[in-house]
């Protein structure tokens, strides 16, 4: 059977990611691979980079390849304090192996504190590099929750990511 891509048809896959990590004292705060000055970091088995974890789940979701916990279990000592860019690179390799390229990525970070606007551009640059993408295909936005919920009480940070992958015509 001739694949849809081989027939010149464009194939698009969308993926959704979501993650939450609580704050913890005496940890560095790293979001999208960028170290951000703040008295507390995020608690987790790896470096707890909540933004990158959401991106990994979006990439895996687009390909129906399960979730980050299946690929990088938090019971595995290899991932203790691991740099989450490794997880993104691994997920991106899976995308590339299937012949997809990134159409665009849209990330929303939910944080009452710290203010992320000074770091958004740096975070976009890191994401564009690891995903081998043009900067104008990488969006990163930040919002508070107006003091409501666990984000509003500054108990943790949440992140959402949506990714669109494509292959076929022109690829
Ligand atoms: Mg996580």
PDB file of C-alpha atoms and ligand atoms in Angstrom, residues 19-21 46 48-50 53-54 68, ligand 1:
ATOM      1  CA  UNK A  19       2.494  19.409  33.322  1.00  0.00           C
ATOM      2  CA  UNK A  20       2.648  20.726  36.875  1.00  0.00           C
ATOM      3  CA  UNK A  21       5.477  20.780  39.416  1.00  0.00           C
ATOM      4  CA  UNK A  46      14.630  15.224  36.968  1.00  0.00           C
ATOM      5  CA  UNK A  48      11.622  19.388  36.962  1.00  0.00           C
ATOM      6  CA  UNK A  49      11.568  21.662  33.915  1.00  0.00           C
ATOM      7  CA  UNK A  50       7.791  21.815  33.682  1.00  0.00           C
ATOM      8  CA  UNK A  53       7.943  18.217  30.089  1.00  0.00           C
ATOM      9  CA  UNK A  54       4.804  19.689  28.525  1.00  0.00           C
ATOM     10  CA  UNK A  68       6.723  11.178  29.219  1.00  0.00           C
TER      11      UNK A  68
HETATM   12 MG1  LIG B   1       6.996  16.773  34.848  1.00  0.00          MG
END
